[in-house]
Amino acid sequence: MDGERMSTTYSLPYGKDKIEFQLADNLSVDLIAPAPSTGAIDPGAAVESALDHPVDGRSMSQFQGAHSAAIAVNDKTRPVPLHLLLPPLIKRLENLGIPPEQIQLFFATGTHTPLTQEEMIALLPPALANRHALISHDCDDAADLISLGVTTKRTSVLCSKRFLQADVKIVTGNIEPHHFAGFSGGAKTFSIGLAGRETINRNHSLLLEPLARTGEYDRNPLRQD
Protein backbone atom coordinates (compact mmCIF):
# COMPACT_ATOMS: atom_id res chain seq x y z
CA MET A 1 0.00 0.00 0.00
CA ASP A 2 1.10 3.53 -0.70
CA GLY A 3 2.97 5.02 2.24
CA GLU A 4 3.47 1.66 3.92
CA ARG A 5 7.05 1.07 5.05
CA MET A 6 8.76 -2.25 4.43
CA SER A 7 10.56 -3.84 7.37
CA THR A 8 12.92 -6.72 8.07
CA THR A 9 12.65 -9.13 10.98
CA TYR A 10 15.78 -9.67 13.10
CA SER A 11 16.48 -12.18 15.87
CA LEU A 12 18.72 -11.88 18.93
CA PRO A 13 19.61 -14.58 21.47
CA TYR A 14 18.07 -13.84 24.87
CA GLY A 15 18.63 -16.29 27.71
CA LYS A 16 17.80 -19.71 26.32
CA ASP A 17 15.41 -18.26 23.74
CA LYS A 18 15.44 -15.64 21.01
CA ILE A 19 13.72 -12.31 20.65
CA GLU A 20 12.46 -11.22 17.26
CA PHE A 21 11.91 -7.60 16.29
CA GLN A 22 11.40 -5.58 13.15
CA LEU A 23 13.27 -2.57 11.81
CA ALA A 24 12.19 -0.40 8.93
CA ASP A 25 14.17 -1.00 5.76
CA ASN A 26 14.97 2.69 5.40
CA LEU A 27 17.21 2.40 8.47
CA SER A 28 20.91 1.68 8.05
CA VAL A 29 21.57 -1.64 9.80
CA ASP A 30 24.85 -3.54 10.12
CA LEU A 31 24.42 -7.18 11.07
CA ILE A 32 27.53 -8.52 12.81
CA ALA A 33 27.57 -12.26 13.39
CA PRO A 34 30.27 -14.93 13.85
CA ALA A 35 31.36 -16.92 10.84
CA PRO A 36 29.45 -20.20 10.48
CA SER A 37 31.25 -23.12 12.07
CA THR A 38 30.53 -26.72 12.91
CA GLY A 39 31.20 -28.30 16.27
CA ALA A 40 32.96 -31.58 16.89
CA ILE A 41 31.11 -34.55 15.40
CA ASP A 42 31.78 -36.48 18.60
CA PRO A 43 32.30 -33.99 21.48
CA GLY A 44 33.08 -36.76 23.96
CA ALA A 45 35.85 -38.13 21.75
CA ALA A 46 37.20 -34.59 21.31
CA VAL A 47 37.51 -34.20 25.09
CA GLU A 48 39.26 -37.56 25.41
CA SER A 49 41.66 -36.59 22.62
CA ALA A 50 42.45 -33.28 24.32
CA LEU A 51 43.24 -35.11 27.56
CA ASP A 52 45.43 -37.57 25.65
CA HIS A 53 47.30 -34.80 23.82
CA PRO A 54 47.69 -31.79 26.15
CA VAL A 55 49.00 -28.58 24.61
CA ASP A 56 52.20 -28.52 26.66
CA GLY A 57 52.81 -32.26 26.32
CA ARG A 58 52.46 -33.08 30.02
CA SER A 59 50.05 -35.94 30.67
CA MET A 60 47.93 -36.50 33.76
CA SER A 61 50.28 -39.32 34.75
CA GLN A 62 52.36 -36.60 36.43
CA PHE A 63 49.74 -36.65 39.19
CA GLN A 64 50.43 -40.28 40.06
CA GLY A 65 50.58 -40.62 43.84
CA ALA A 66 48.34 -37.62 44.55
CA HIS A 67 45.75 -38.07 47.28
CA SER A 68 43.33 -35.22 46.56
CA ALA A 69 42.14 -33.05 43.69
CA ALA A 70 40.27 -29.77 43.30
CA ILE A 71 38.55 -28.82 40.05
CA ALA A 72 37.44 -25.24 39.47
CA VAL A 73 34.35 -24.92 37.28
CA ASN A 74 32.38 -21.91 36.07
CA ASP A 75 29.11 -20.92 37.67
CA LYS A 76 25.72 -20.56 35.98
CA THR A 77 26.76 -17.36 34.17
CA ARG A 78 29.04 -19.26 31.77
CA PRO A 79 27.86 -21.71 29.06
CA VAL A 80 30.25 -24.57 29.84
CA PRO A 81 29.23 -28.16 28.91
CA LEU A 82 30.24 -29.72 32.21
CA HIS A 83 28.42 -32.94 31.27
CA LEU A 84 31.06 -33.42 28.56
CA LEU A 85 34.15 -32.13 30.38
CA LEU A 86 33.91 -33.53 33.88
CA PRO A 87 33.20 -37.29 33.51
CA PRO A 88 36.36 -38.17 31.52
CA LEU A 89 38.49 -35.79 33.58
CA ILE A 90 37.32 -37.21 36.90
CA LYS A 91 37.61 -40.77 35.62
CA ARG A 92 41.29 -40.19 34.91
CA LEU A 93 41.85 -38.76 38.37
CA GLU A 94 40.19 -41.81 39.91
CA ASN A 95 42.32 -44.09 37.71
CA LEU A 96 45.35 -42.42 39.28
CA GLY A 97 44.12 -43.61 42.67
CA ILE A 98 42.37 -40.48 43.94
CA PRO A 99 39.12 -41.59 45.66
CA PRO A 100 35.85 -39.83 44.71
CA GLU A 101 35.45 -38.32 48.17
CA GLN A 102 38.82 -36.58 47.74
CA ILE A 103 37.83 -34.90 44.46
CA GLN A 104 36.18 -31.54 45.16
CA LEU A 105 34.35 -29.32 42.67
CA PHE A 106 34.71 -25.58 43.25
CA PHE A 107 32.24 -23.25 41.57
CA ALA A 108 34.23 -20.14 40.68
CA THR A 109 31.70 -17.39 41.33
CA GLY A 110 34.02 -14.41 41.75
CA THR A 111 31.84 -11.66 43.22
CA HIS A 112 28.64 -13.32 41.99
CA THR A 113 26.18 -14.63 44.55
CA PRO A 114 27.31 -18.05 45.86
CA LEU A 115 25.31 -20.93 44.43
CA THR A 116 22.92 -23.00 46.49
CA GLN A 117 23.35 -26.76 46.69
CA GLU A 118 20.42 -27.16 44.29
CA GLU A 119 21.96 -24.75 41.77
CA MET A 120 25.30 -26.58 41.85
CA ILE A 121 23.64 -29.96 41.38
CA ALA A 122 21.62 -28.60 38.43
CA LEU A 123 24.84 -27.71 36.58
CA LEU A 124 26.37 -31.17 36.94
CA PRO A 125 25.82 -34.56 35.32
CA PRO A 126 23.53 -36.56 37.68
CA ALA A 127 26.14 -39.30 38.08
CA LEU A 128 28.61 -36.82 39.59
CA ALA A 129 26.40 -34.63 41.74
CA ASN A 130 26.33 -36.99 44.73
CA ARG A 131 29.84 -38.43 44.47
CA HIS A 132 31.94 -35.36 45.16
CA ALA A 133 32.05 -32.42 47.55
CA LEU A 134 30.50 -29.34 45.94
CA ILE A 135 31.80 -25.97 47.09
CA SER A 136 30.50 -22.60 45.93
CA HIS A 137 33.12 -19.91 46.39
CA ASP A 138 32.30 -16.95 48.61
CA CYS A 139 34.59 -13.98 48.00
CA ASP A 140 33.67 -12.51 51.40
CA ASP A 141 34.46 -15.61 53.46
CA ALA A 142 37.70 -14.49 55.11
CA ALA A 143 38.16 -17.89 56.78
CA ASP A 144 38.57 -19.54 53.36
CA LEU A 145 40.97 -16.97 51.91
CA ILE A 146 44.74 -17.13 52.06
CA SER A 147 47.22 -14.43 51.06
CA LEU A 148 49.57 -15.23 48.18
CA GLY A 149 51.38 -11.90 48.30
CA VAL A 150 51.17 -8.74 46.20
CA THR A 151 51.43 -8.38 42.42
CA THR A 152 53.65 -5.94 40.54
CA LYS A 153 50.56 -3.77 40.12
CA ARG A 154 50.09 -3.70 43.91
CA THR A 155 47.11 -6.04 44.00
CA SER A 156 46.84 -8.00 47.24
CA VAL A 157 46.19 -11.61 46.19
CA LEU A 158 43.66 -13.48 48.33
CA CYS A 159 42.45 -16.84 47.00
CA SER A 160 40.55 -19.92 48.16
CA LYS A 161 42.51 -21.78 50.82
CA ARG A 162 40.63 -25.04 50.35
CA PHE A 163 41.28 -25.11 46.61
CA LEU A 164 45.01 -24.57 47.12
CA GLN A 165 45.22 -27.31 49.76
CA ALA A 166 44.50 -30.04 47.19
CA ASP A 167 47.41 -32.03 45.76
CA VAL A 168 46.08 -31.59 42.22
CA LYS A 169 44.53 -28.29 41.14
CA ILE A 170 42.68 -28.14 37.81
CA VAL A 171 40.88 -25.23 36.19
CA THR A 172 38.14 -25.71 33.58
CA GLY A 173 35.99 -23.20 31.74
CA ASN A 174 35.13 -21.56 28.46
CA ILE A 175 37.38 -19.19 26.54
CA GLU A 176 35.62 -16.38 24.74
CA PRO A 177 36.25 -12.68 24.06
CA HIS A 178 35.99 -10.53 27.17
CA HIS A 179 35.28 -6.81 26.96
CA PHE A 180 38.12 -5.73 29.26
CA ALA A 181 40.13 -8.84 30.24
CA GLY A 182 40.89 -9.77 26.62
CA PHE A 183 39.51 -13.28 26.91
CA SER A 184 37.66 -15.17 29.62
CA GLY A 185 38.71 -18.47 31.12
CA GLY A 186 42.16 -19.88 31.72
CA ALA A 187 43.90 -18.53 34.81
CA LYS A 188 41.04 -16.06 35.27
CA THR A 189 38.79 -18.87 36.52
CA PHE A 190 41.10 -19.24 39.52
CA SER A 191 42.68 -15.81 39.96
CA ILE A 192 39.29 -14.05 39.80
CA GLY A 193 36.71 -16.82 40.17
CA LEU A 194 38.20 -18.10 43.43
CA ALA A 195 39.60 -14.81 44.76
CA GLY A 196 38.61 -12.45 47.54
CA ARG A 197 36.50 -9.37 46.84
CA GLU A 198 39.41 -7.01 47.56
CA THR A 199 41.57 -8.80 44.99
CA ILE A 200 38.84 -8.82 42.35
CA ASN A 201 37.92 -5.16 42.81
CA ARG A 202 41.55 -4.06 42.62
CA ASN A 203 42.20 -6.14 39.49
CA HIS A 204 39.02 -4.92 37.80
CA SER A 205 39.92 -1.30 38.55
CA LEU A 206 42.56 -1.70 35.82
CA LEU A 207 39.79 -1.84 33.19
CA LEU A 208 40.19 1.91 32.65
CA GLU A 209 43.67 1.44 31.17
CA PRO A 210 43.95 1.69 27.36
CA LEU A 211 45.01 -1.92 26.77
CA ALA A 212 42.18 -3.38 28.87
CA ARG A 213 40.11 -4.33 25.86
CA THR A 214 38.59 -7.21 23.94
CA GLY A 215 41.08 -9.61 22.36
CA GLU A 216 44.16 -8.04 23.99
CA TYR A 217 45.90 -10.77 25.96
CA ASP A 218 49.67 -10.47 26.46
CA ARG A 219 49.63 -6.72 27.08
CA ASN A 220 46.32 -6.60 28.91
CA PRO A 221 46.88 -5.01 32.36
CA LEU A 222 44.34 -7.28 34.05
CA ARG A 223 46.11 -10.36 32.69
CA GLN A 224 49.54 -8.97 33.58
CA ASP A 225 48.30 -8.37 37.10
PDB file of C-alpha atoms in Angstrom:
ATOM      1  CA  MET A   1       0.000   0.000   0.000  1.00  0.00           C
ATOM      2  CA  ASP A   2       1.104   3.535  -0.699  1.00  0.00           C
ATOM      3  CA  GLY A   3       2.966   5.023   2.245  1.00  0.00           C
ATOM      4  CA  GLU A   4       3.474   1.656   3.923  1.00  0.00           C
ATOM      5  CA  ARG A   5       7.048   1.067   5.053  1.00  0.00           C
ATOM      6  CA  MET A   6       8.756  -2.246   4.426  1.00  0.00           C
ATOM      7  CA  SER A   7      10.564  -3.836   7.366  1.00  0.00           C
ATOM      8  CA  THR A   8      12.918  -6.720   8.072  1.00  0.00           C
ATOM      9  CA  THR A   9      12.649  -9.129  10.985  1.00  0.00           C
ATOM     10  CA  TYR A  10      15.782  -9.675  13.096  1.00  0.00           C
ATOM     11  CA  SER A  11      16.477 -12.180  15.866  1.00  0.00           C
ATOM     12  CA  LEU A  12      18.721 -11.875  18.927  1.00  0.00           C
ATOM     13  CA  PRO A  13      19.614 -14.577  21.473  1.00  0.00           C
ATOM     14  CA  TYR A  14      18.068 -13.837  24.874  1.00  0.00           C
ATOM     15  CA  GLY A  15      18.626 -16.293  27.706  1.00  0.00           C
ATOM     16  CA  LYS A  16      17.804 -19.708  26.316  1.00  0.00           C
ATOM     17  CA  ASP A  17      15.413 -18.259  23.745  1.00  0.00           C
ATOM     18  CA  LYS A  18      15.441 -15.637  21.008  1.00  0.00           C
ATOM     19  CA  ILE A  19      13.723 -12.308  20.654  1.00  0.00           C
ATOM     20  CA  GLU A  20      12.455 -11.222  17.256  1.00  0.00           C
ATOM     21  CA  PHE A  21      11.911  -7.599  16.291  1.00  0.00           C
ATOM     22  CA  GLN A  22      11.399  -5.577  13.152  1.00  0.00           C
ATOM     23  CA  LEU A  23      13.268  -2.572  11.811  1.00  0.00           C
ATOM     24  CA  ALA A  24      12.188  -0.404   8.928  1.00  0.00           C
ATOM     25  CA  ASP A  25      14.172  -1.004   5.756  1.00  0.00           C
ATOM     26  CA  ASN A  26      14.967   2.688   5.405  1.00  0.00           C
ATOM     27  CA  LEU A  27      17.211   2.405   8.474  1.00  0.00           C
ATOM     28  CA  SER A  28      20.909   1.677   8.046  1.00  0.00           C
ATOM     29  CA  VAL A  29      21.566  -1.636   9.803  1.00  0.00           C
ATOM     30  CA  ASP A  30      24.849  -3.541  10.116  1.00  0.00           C
ATOM     31  CA  LEU A  31      24.425  -7.179  11.070  1.00  0.00           C
ATOM     32  CA  ILE A  32      27.529  -8.516  12.813  1.00  0.00           C
ATOM     33  CA  ALA A  33      27.573 -12.260  13.395  1.00  0.00           C
ATOM     34  CA  PRO A  34      30.275 -14.925  13.854  1.00  0.00           C
ATOM     35  CA  ALA A  35      31.359 -16.923  10.842  1.00  0.00           C
ATOM     36  CA  PRO A  36      29.453 -20.198  10.484  1.00  0.00           C
ATOM     37  CA  SER A  37      31.248 -23.125  12.073  1.00  0.00           C
ATOM     38  CA  THR A  38      30.526 -26.723  12.911  1.00  0.00           C
ATOM     39  CA  GLY A  39      31.202 -28.301  16.273  1.00  0.00           C
ATOM     40  CA  ALA A  40      32.957 -31.578  16.891  1.00  0.00           C
ATOM     41  CA  ILE A  41      31.115 -34.550  15.395  1.00  0.00           C
ATOM     42  CA  ASP A  42      31.781 -36.484  18.603  1.00  0.00           C
ATOM     43  CA  PRO A  43      32.301 -33.994  21.477  1.00  0.00           C
ATOM     44  CA  GLY A  44      33.081 -36.762  23.963  1.00  0.00           C
ATOM     45  CA  ALA A  45      35.852 -38.126  21.754  1.00  0.00           C
ATOM     46  CA  ALA A  46      37.199 -34.590  21.315  1.00  0.00           C
ATOM     47  CA  VAL A  47      37.507 -34.195  25.091  1.00  0.00           C
ATOM     48  CA  GLU A  48      39.259 -37.563  25.408  1.00  0.00           C
ATOM     49  CA  SER A  49      41.657 -36.592  22.621  1.00  0.00           C
ATOM     50  CA  ALA A  50      42.446 -33.280  24.322  1.00  0.00           C
ATOM     51  CA  LEU A  51      43.238 -35.110  27.562  1.00  0.00           C
ATOM     52  CA  ASP A  52      45.432 -37.565  25.651  1.00  0.00           C
ATOM     53  CA  HIS A  53      47.298 -34.799  23.822  1.00  0.00           C
ATOM     54  CA  PRO A  54      47.686 -31.789  26.149  1.00  0.00           C
ATOM     55  CA  VAL A  55      49.002 -28.580  24.608  1.00  0.00           C
ATOM     56  CA  ASP A  56      52.201 -28.521  26.656  1.00  0.00           C
ATOM     57  CA  GLY A  57      52.806 -32.260  26.320  1.00  0.00           C
ATOM     58  CA  ARG A  58      52.458 -33.076  30.021  1.00  0.00           C
ATOM     59  CA  SER A  59      50.051 -35.941  30.673  1.00  0.00           C
ATOM     60  CA  MET A  60      47.931 -36.503  33.760  1.00  0.00           C
ATOM     61  CA  SER A  61      50.275 -39.316  34.751  1.00  0.00           C
ATOM     62  CA  GLN A  62      52.359 -36.600  36.430  1.00  0.00           C
ATOM     63  CA  PHE A  63      49.739 -36.654  39.186  1.00  0.00           C
ATOM     64  CA  GLN A  64      50.425 -40.283  40.059  1.00  0.00           C
ATOM     65  CA  GLY A  65      50.576 -40.617  43.837  1.00  0.00           C
ATOM     66  CA  ALA A  66      48.344 -37.622  44.546  1.00  0.00           C
ATOM     67  CA  HIS A  67      45.749 -38.074  47.281  1.00  0.00           C
ATOM     68  CA  SER A  68      43.329 -35.221  46.563  1.00  0.00           C
ATOM     69  CA  ALA A  69      42.144 -33.050  43.688  1.00  0.00           C
ATOM     70  CA  ALA A  70      40.269 -29.766  43.302  1.00  0.00           C
ATOM     71  CA  ILE A  71      38.549 -28.824  40.055  1.00  0.00           C
ATOM     72  CA  ALA A  72      37.437 -25.236  39.473  1.00  0.00           C
ATOM     73  CA  VAL A  73      34.345 -24.922  37.283  1.00  0.00           C
ATOM     74  CA  ASN A  74      32.385 -21.910  36.070  1.00  0.00           C
ATOM     75  CA  ASP A  75      29.109 -20.920  37.673  1.00  0.00           C
ATOM     76  CA  LYS A  76      25.716 -20.560  35.980  1.00  0.00           C
ATOM     77  CA  THR A  77      26.762 -17.358  34.167  1.00  0.00           C
ATOM     78  CA  ARG A  78      29.042 -19.260  31.765  1.00  0.00           C
ATOM     79  CA  PRO A  79      27.859 -21.715  29.060  1.00  0.00           C
ATOM     80  CA  VAL A  80      30.245 -24.568  29.841  1.00  0.00           C
ATOM     81  CA  PRO A  81      29.226 -28.155  28.908  1.00  0.00           C
ATOM     82  CA  LEU A  82      30.238 -29.723  32.214  1.00  0.00           C
ATOM     83  CA  HIS A  83      28.418 -32.937  31.270  1.00  0.00           C
ATOM     84  CA  LEU A  84      31.064 -33.418  28.560  1.00  0.00           C
ATOM     85  CA  LEU A  85      34.151 -32.135  30.381  1.00  0.00           C
ATOM     86  CA  LEU A  86      33.912 -33.531  33.882  1.00  0.00           C
ATOM     87  CA  PRO A  87      33.202 -37.291  33.514  1.00  0.00           C
ATOM     88  CA  PRO A  88      36.364 -38.174  31.517  1.00  0.00           C
ATOM     89  CA  LEU A  89      38.490 -35.795  33.577  1.00  0.00           C
ATOM     90  CA  ILE A  90      37.316 -37.211  36.897  1.00  0.00           C
ATOM     91  CA  LYS A  91      37.613 -40.773  35.621  1.00  0.00           C
ATOM     92  CA  ARG A  92      41.293 -40.192  34.911  1.00  0.00           C
ATOM     93  CA  LEU A  93      41.853 -38.759  38.367  1.00  0.00           C
ATOM     94  CA  GLU A  94      40.195 -41.810  39.906  1.00  0.00           C
ATOM     95  CA  ASN A  95      42.315 -44.091  37.710  1.00  0.00           C
ATOM     96  CA  LEU A  96      45.345 -42.425  39.277  1.00  0.00           C
ATOM     97  CA  GLY A  97      44.120 -43.608  42.673  1.00  0.00           C
ATOM     98  CA  ILE A  98      42.365 -40.482  43.939  1.00  0.00           C
ATOM     99  CA  PRO A  99      39.124 -41.586  45.659  1.00  0.00           C
ATOM    100  CA  PRO A 100      35.853 -39.827  44.708  1.00  0.00           C
ATOM    101  CA  GLU A 101      35.452 -38.316  48.168  1.00  0.00           C
ATOM    102  CA  GLN A 102      38.816 -36.575  47.740  1.00  0.00           C
ATOM    103  CA  ILE A 103      37.826 -34.903  44.463  1.00  0.00           C
ATOM    104  CA  GLN A 104      36.179 -31.542  45.158  1.00  0.00           C
ATOM    105  CA  LEU A 105      34.353 -29.321  42.668  1.00  0.00           C
ATOM    106  CA  PHE A 106      34.714 -25.578  43.248  1.00  0.00           C
ATOM    107  CA  PHE A 107      32.242 -23.246  41.569  1.00  0.00           C
ATOM    108  CA  ALA A 108      34.232 -20.136  40.680  1.00  0.00           C
ATOM    109  CA  THR A 109      31.697 -17.389  41.325  1.00  0.00           C
ATOM    110  CA  GLY A 110      34.022 -14.411  41.752  1.00  0.00           C
ATOM    111  CA  THR A 111      31.841 -11.658  43.222  1.00  0.00           C
ATOM    112  CA  HIS A 112      28.637 -13.315  41.985  1.00  0.00           C
ATOM    113  CA  THR A 113      26.181 -14.626  44.552  1.00  0.00           C
ATOM    114  CA  PRO A 114      27.307 -18.050  45.858  1.00  0.00           C
ATOM    115  CA  LEU A 115      25.305 -20.934  44.427  1.00  0.00           C
ATOM    116  CA  THR A 116      22.921 -22.996  46.490  1.00  0.00           C
ATOM    117  CA  GLN A 117      23.346 -26.759  46.689  1.00  0.00           C
ATOM    118  CA  GLU A 118      20.420 -27.156  44.290  1.00  0.00           C
ATOM    119  CA  GLU A 119      21.964 -24.751  41.774  1.00  0.00           C
ATOM    120  CA  MET A 120      25.296 -26.579  41.855  1.00  0.00           C
ATOM    121  CA  ILE A 121      23.638 -29.958  41.375  1.00  0.00           C
ATOM    122  CA  ALA A 122      21.615 -28.604  38.429  1.00  0.00           C
ATOM    123  CA  LEU A 123      24.835 -27.707  36.582  1.00  0.00           C
ATOM    124  CA  LEU A 124      26.369 -31.169  36.938  1.00  0.00           C
ATOM    125  CA  PRO A 125      25.815 -34.564  35.324  1.00  0.00           C
ATOM    126  CA  PRO A 126      23.530 -36.558  37.680  1.00  0.00           C
ATOM    127  CA  ALA A 127      26.135 -39.298  38.077  1.00  0.00           C
ATOM    128  CA  LEU A 128      28.614 -36.823  39.592  1.00  0.00           C
ATOM    129  CA  ALA A 129      26.401 -34.632  41.743  1.00  0.00           C
ATOM    130  CA  ASN A 130      26.328 -36.994  44.734  1.00  0.00           C
ATOM    131  CA  ARG A 131      29.844 -38.434  44.470  1.00  0.00           C
ATOM    132  CA  HIS A 132      31.940 -35.359  45.158  1.00  0.00           C
ATOM    133  CA  ALA A 133      32.050 -32.422  47.549  1.00  0.00           C
ATOM    134  CA  LEU A 134      30.498 -29.337  45.936  1.00  0.00           C
ATOM    135  CA  ILE A 135      31.797 -25.965  47.085  1.00  0.00           C
ATOM    136  CA  SER A 136      30.496 -22.601  45.931  1.00  0.00           C
ATOM    137  CA  HIS A 137      33.122 -19.908  46.392  1.00  0.00           C
ATOM    138  CA  ASP A 138      32.301 -16.948  48.612  1.00  0.00           C
ATOM    139  CA  CYS A 139      34.594 -13.977  47.998  1.00  0.00           C
ATOM    140  CA  ASP A 140      33.665 -12.513  51.396  1.00  0.00           C
ATOM    141  CA  ASP A 141      34.461 -15.612  53.455  1.00  0.00           C
ATOM    142  CA  ALA A 142      37.696 -14.494  55.113  1.00  0.00           C
ATOM    143  CA  ALA A 143      38.159 -17.890  56.776  1.00  0.00           C
ATOM    144  CA  ASP A 144      38.565 -19.537  53.364  1.00  0.00           C
ATOM    145  CA  LEU A 145      40.967 -16.970  51.911  1.00  0.00           C
ATOM    146  CA  ILE A 146      44.737 -17.131  52.058  1.00  0.00           C
ATOM    147  CA  SER A 147      47.217 -14.433  51.058  1.00  0.00           C
ATOM    148  CA  LEU A 148      49.574 -15.227  48.185  1.00  0.00           C
ATOM    149  CA  GLY A 149      51.375 -11.898  48.297  1.00  0.00           C
ATOM    150  CA  VAL A 150      51.168  -8.742  46.202  1.00  0.00           C
ATOM    151  CA  THR A 151      51.430  -8.384  42.416  1.00  0.00           C
ATOM    152  CA  THR A 152      53.654  -5.941  40.538  1.00  0.00           C
ATOM    153  CA  LYS A 153      50.559  -3.769  40.124  1.00  0.00           C
ATOM    154  CA  ARG A 154      50.093  -3.700  43.913  1.00  0.00           C
ATOM    155  CA  THR A 155      47.113  -6.036  43.998  1.00  0.00           C
ATOM    156  CA  SER A 156      46.843  -8.003  47.240  1.00  0.00           C
ATOM    157  CA  VAL A 157      46.195 -11.610  46.191  1.00  0.00           C
ATOM    158  CA  LEU A 158      43.665 -13.480  48.326  1.00  0.00           C
ATOM    159  CA  CYS A 159      42.452 -16.839  47.005  1.00  0.00           C
ATOM    160  CA  SER A 160      40.554 -19.920  48.156  1.00  0.00           C
ATOM    161  CA  LYS A 161      42.510 -21.783  50.815  1.00  0.00           C
ATOM    162  CA  ARG A 162      40.630 -25.044  50.353  1.00  0.00           C
ATOM    163  CA  PHE A 163      41.283 -25.105  46.614  1.00  0.00           C
ATOM    164  CA  LEU A 164      45.008 -24.569  47.124  1.00  0.00           C
ATOM    165  CA  GLN A 165      45.219 -27.306  49.755  1.00  0.00           C
ATOM    166  CA  ALA A 166      44.499 -30.044  47.186  1.00  0.00           C
ATOM    167  CA  ASP A 167      47.413 -32.030  45.760  1.00  0.00           C
ATOM    168  CA  VAL A 168      46.080 -31.591  42.222  1.00  0.00           C
ATOM    169  CA  LYS A 169      44.534 -28.290  41.142  1.00  0.00           C
ATOM    170  CA  ILE A 170      42.678 -28.141  37.810  1.00  0.00           C
ATOM    171  CA  VAL A 171      40.876 -25.227  36.189  1.00  0.00           C
ATOM    172  CA  THR A 172      38.145 -25.705  33.575  1.00  0.00           C
ATOM    173  CA  GLY A 173      35.986 -23.198  31.735  1.00  0.00           C
ATOM    174  CA  ASN A 174      35.129 -21.564  28.457  1.00  0.00           C
ATOM    175  CA  ILE A 175      37.377 -19.195  26.539  1.00  0.00           C
ATOM    176  CA  GLU A 176      35.617 -16.377  24.742  1.00  0.00           C
ATOM    177  CA  PRO A 177      36.250 -12.676  24.057  1.00  0.00           C
ATOM    178  CA  HIS A 178      35.992 -10.529  27.175  1.00  0.00           C
ATOM    179  CA  HIS A 179      35.283  -6.814  26.957  1.00  0.00           C
ATOM    180  CA  PHE A 180      38.116  -5.734  29.262  1.00  0.00           C
ATOM    181  CA  ALA A 181      40.135  -8.840  30.237  1.00  0.00           C
ATOM    182  CA  GLY A 182      40.887  -9.771  26.623  1.00  0.00           C
ATOM    183  CA  PHE A 183      39.511 -13.282  26.911  1.00  0.00           C
ATOM    184  CA  SER A 184      37.660 -15.167  29.618  1.00  0.00           C
ATOM    185  CA  GLY A 185      38.710 -18.475  31.115  1.00  0.00           C
ATOM    186  CA  GLY A 186      42.161 -19.879  31.724  1.00  0.00           C
ATOM    187  CA  ALA A 187      43.899 -18.531  34.807  1.00  0.00           C
ATOM    188  CA  LYS A 188      41.042 -16.055  35.274  1.00  0.00           C
ATOM    189  CA  THR A 189      38.788 -18.873  36.520  1.00  0.00           C
ATOM    190  CA  PHE A 190      41.097 -19.241  39.525  1.00  0.00           C
ATOM    191  CA  SER A 191      42.680 -15.813  39.963  1.00  0.00           C
ATOM    192  CA  ILE A 192      39.293 -14.052  39.803  1.00  0.00           C
ATOM    193  CA  GLY A 193      36.706 -16.819  40.170  1.00  0.00           C
ATOM    194  CA  LEU A 194      38.201 -18.096  43.435  1.00  0.00           C
ATOM    195  CA  ALA A 195      39.598 -14.811  44.758  1.00  0.00           C
ATOM    196  CA  GLY A 196      38.606 -12.449  47.543  1.00  0.00           C
ATOM    197  CA  ARG A 197      36.502  -9.367  46.843  1.00  0.00           C
ATOM    198  CA  GLU A 198      39.411  -7.011  47.564  1.00  0.00           C
ATOM    199  CA  THR A 199      41.573  -8.804  44.990  1.00  0.00           C
ATOM    200  CA  ILE A 200      38.838  -8.824  42.352  1.00  0.00           C
ATOM    201  CA  ASN A 201      37.918  -5.161  42.810  1.00  0.00           C
ATOM    202  CA  ARG A 202      41.547  -4.055  42.619  1.00  0.00           C
ATOM    203  CA  ASN A 203      42.199  -6.137  39.489  1.00  0.00           C
ATOM    204  CA  HIS A 204      39.021  -4.917  37.800  1.00  0.00           C
ATOM    205  CA  SER A 205      39.917  -1.299  38.549  1.00  0.00           C
ATOM    206  CA  LEU A 206      42.557  -1.699  35.816  1.00  0.00           C
ATOM    207  CA  LEU A 207      39.791  -1.840  33.194  1.00  0.00           C
ATOM    208  CA  LEU A 208      40.194   1.908  32.646  1.00  0.00           C
ATOM    209  CA  GLU A 209      43.674   1.437  31.174  1.00  0.00           C
ATOM    210  CA  PRO A 210      43.950   1.690  27.356  1.00  0.00           C
ATOM    211  CA  LEU A 211      45.011  -1.925  26.775  1.00  0.00           C
ATOM    212  CA  ALA A 212      42.183  -3.377  28.869  1.00  0.00           C
ATOM    213  CA  ARG A 213      40.114  -4.334  25.862  1.00  0.00           C
ATOM    214  CA  THR A 214      38.591  -7.206  23.936  1.00  0.00           C
ATOM    215  CA  GLY A 215      41.078  -9.605  22.357  1.00  0.00           C
ATOM    216  CA  GLU A 216      44.158  -8.042  23.988  1.00  0.00           C
ATOM    217  CA  TYR A 217      45.900 -10.775  25.956  1.00  0.00           C
ATOM    218  CA  ASP A 218      49.674 -10.468  26.456  1.00  0.00           C
ATOM    219  CA  ARG A 219      49.635  -6.717  27.083  1.00  0.00           C
ATOM    220  CA  ASN A 220      46.319  -6.604  28.913  1.00  0.00           C
ATOM    221  CA  PRO A 221      46.883  -5.011  32.360  1.00  0.00           C
ATOM    222  CA  LEU A 222      44.342  -7.278  34.054  1.00  0.00           C
ATOM    223  CA  ARG A 223      46.112 -10.361  32.691  1.00  0.00           C
ATOM    224  CA  GLN A 224      49.543  -8.975  33.580  1.00  0.00           C
ATOM    225  CA  ASP A 225      48.296  -8.366  37.102  1.00  0.00           C
TER     226      ASP A 225
END
